[in-house]
């Protein structure tokens, strides 16, 4: 099994070495906006402790992350008046993973509106505003 590399971008975000638009944190999990949003409100939930993905995560890490996914998904539903939520999670390169720190994508969805293509940098002002919309429901 491949080992965790603590120079990955999400580890740097957790250490405050690079900025992010934070939505929520508790003792064990952290939630922030994806900077290449495939939907308005596209955000990521990660554990604060290291693991690459679900293949090496402990049951405790997964349980903690899923509880935060549920919390943020409900808040995003309210914040965006969404009709539904898509949760995505990828494991290893062949599984579509690009950043090797466990993360779940949360996408607010509206009927008839497809997700955007991956890999396009978003508008930072909009992303900031979307983070604030979700955080406002949580607080
Ligand atoms: P995955 O590993 O599941 O394919 O996706 C990694 C996600 O991380 C992508 O959706 C990408 O847009 C996002 N991402 C990549 N670099 C950064 C970054 O520096 N900051 C944030 N907030 N998201 C990032």
Coordinates of C-alpha atoms and ligand atoms in Angstrom, one line a residue:
X1 CA 0.0 0.0 0.0
X2 CA 1.2 3.5 -0.8
X3 CA 2.2 5.7 2.1
X4 CA 0.8 9.1 3.1
X5 CA 2.8 12.1 1.8
X6 CA 2.4 15.0 4.2
X7 CA 3.5 17.5 1.5
X8 CA 0.1 17.1 -0.3
X9 CA -1.9 20.2 -0.8
X10 CA -4.6 19.4 1.8
X11 CA -2.0 18.7 4.5
X12 CA -0.6 22.1 3.7
X13 CA -4.1 23.7 4.0
X14 CA -4.5 21.9 7.4
X15 CA -1.1 23.3 8.6
X16 CA -2.2 26.8 7.3
X17 CA 0.7 26.9 4.9
X18 CA -1.6 27.8 2.0
X19 CA -5.0 29.6 2.3
X20 CA -8.5 28.2 1.8
X21 CA -12.1 29.3 2.2
X22 CA -13.0 27.4 5.4
X23 CA -16.6 26.5 6.1
X24 CA -16.4 24.3 9.2
X25 CA -14.1 22.4 11.6
X26 CA -14.3 20.3 14.7
X27 CA -11.7 18.3 16.6
X28 CA -11.2 15.7 13.9
X29 CA -12.6 17.1 10.6
X30 CA -12.2 20.2 8.4
X31 CA -14.4 21.5 5.5
X32 CA -13.4 24.0 2.9
X33 CA -14.3 25.1 -0.6
X34 CA -12.9 23.4 -3.7
X35 CA -11.1 26.1 -5.8
X36 CA -12.1 24.4 -9.1
X37 CA -15.8 24.1 -8.3
X38 CA -17.9 21.8 -10.4
X39 CA -21.1 23.2 -8.8
X40 CA -21.9 26.3 -6.9
X41 CA -21.1 25.4 -3.3
X42 CA -18.7 22.6 -4.2
X43 CA -16.8 21.9 -1.0
X44 CA -14.6 19.2 0.5
X45 CA -14.6 17.4 3.9
X46 CA -11.3 15.9 5.1
X47 CA -10.1 14.3 8.3
X48 CA -7.5 16.4 10.3
X49 CA -5.4 13.2 10.7
X50 CA -3.4 11.7 7.8
X51 CA -4.7 9.0 5.5
X52 CA -4.7 8.8 1.7
X53 CA -8.2 7.6 1.0
X54 CA -10.8 5.1 2.2
X55 CA -8.3 2.2 1.5
X56 CA -6.1 3.2 4.5
X57 CA -8.5 5.2 6.6
X58 CA -9.5 3.9 10.0
X59 CA -13.1 3.3 10.8
X60 CA -12.9 6.2 13.3
X61 CA -11.6 8.6 10.6
X62 CA -14.4 7.5 8.2
X63 CA -17.1 7.8 10.8
X64 CA -15.9 11.3 11.8
X65 CA -15.7 12.5 8.2
X66 CA -19.1 11.0 7.2
X67 CA -20.7 12.8 10.2
X68 CA -19.3 16.1 8.9
X69 CA -20.3 15.2 5.3
X70 CA -23.9 14.8 6.5
X71 CA -23.8 18.0 8.5
X72 CA -22.4 20.1 5.6
X73 CA -24.6 18.4 3.0
X74 CA -27.7 19.5 5.0
X75 CA -26.4 23.0 5.5
X76 CA -25.5 23.3 1.8
X77 CA -29.0 22.1 0.8
X78 CA -30.5 25.0 2.8
X79 CA -27.8 27.5 1.7
X80 CA -28.4 26.9 -2.0
X81 CA -32.0 25.8 -1.9
X82 CA -30.7 22.7 -3.5
X83 CA -32.9 19.9 -4.9
X84 CA -30.3 17.3 -4.1
X85 CA -26.7 16.7 -3.2
X86 CA -24.0 14.7 -5.0
X87 CA -21.2 13.2 -2.9
X88 CA -18.1 12.1 -4.7
X89 CA -15.0 10.3 -3.4
X90 CA -12.1 8.9 -5.4
X91 CA -9.3 6.4 -4.4
X92 CA -5.9 6.3 -6.0
X93 CA -5.0 7.6 -9.4
X94 CA -6.8 4.8 -11.3
X95 CA -9.9 5.7 -9.2
X96 CA -9.7 9.4 -10.2
X97 CA -8.0 10.7 -7.1
X98 CA -5.6 13.7 -7.6
X99 CA -4.9 14.8 -4.0
X100 CA -3.8 12.0 -1.7
X101 CA -5.4 13.1 1.6
X102 CA -8.9 11.5 2.1
X103 CA -11.7 13.8 1.0
X104 CA -15.3 13.8 0.1
X105 CA -16.7 16.2 -2.4
X106 CA -20.1 17.8 -1.7
X107 CA -22.1 19.3 -4.6
X108 CA -25.4 21.1 -4.2
X109 CA -27.5 20.1 -7.2
X110 CA -30.5 21.6 -9.0
X111 CA -32.9 19.8 -11.3
X112 CA -31.7 19.8 -14.9
X113 CA -28.4 21.6 -14.2
X114 CA -25.3 19.3 -14.9
X115 CA -22.1 19.6 -13.0
X116 CA -19.4 21.6 -14.7
X117 CA -16.2 20.1 -16.1
X118 CA -13.4 19.4 -13.7
X119 CA -10.2 21.4 -13.6
X120 CA -11.4 25.0 -14.2
X121 CA -10.3 27.6 -11.6
X122 CA -13.3 29.3 -10.0
X123 CA -14.0 33.0 -9.3
X124 CA -12.5 33.5 -5.8
X125 CA -15.0 36.2 -4.8
X126 CA -17.9 33.8 -5.6
X127 CA -16.2 30.9 -3.9
X128 CA -15.7 33.0 -0.8
X129 CA -19.4 34.1 -0.8
X130 CA -20.5 30.5 -1.2
X131 CA -18.4 29.4 1.8
X132 CA -20.0 32.2 3.8
X133 CA -23.5 31.0 2.7
X134 CA -22.9 27.5 3.9
X135 CA -21.2 28.6 7.1
X136 CA -24.0 30.9 7.9
X137 CA -26.4 28.0 8.0
X138 CA -24.1 26.0 10.3
X139 CA -23.6 28.8 12.8
Ligands
LIG1 P1 -9.7 14.4 -6.4 O1 -8.4 14.1 -5.7 O2 -10.9 13.9 -5.7 O3 -9.8 14.1 -7.8 O4 -10.0 16.0 -6.3 C1 -9.1 16.9 -5.7 C2 -9.9 18.2 -5.7 O5 -9.0 19.2 -5.1 C3 -10.2 18.8 -7.1 O6 -11.6 19.0 -7.1 C4 -9.5 20.1 -7.1 O7 -10.3 21.1 -7.7 C5 -9.2 20.4 -5.7 N1 -8.0 21.2 -5.4 C6 -6.8 21.0 -6.0 N2 -5.9 21.9 -5.5 C7 -6.6 22.7 -4.6 C8 -6.2 23.7 -3.7 O8 -5.1 24.2 -3.7 N3 -7.2 24.2 -2.9 C9 -8.4 23.7 -2.9 N4 -9.3 24.3 -2.0 N5 -8.8 22.7 -3.7 C10 -7.9 22.2 -4.5

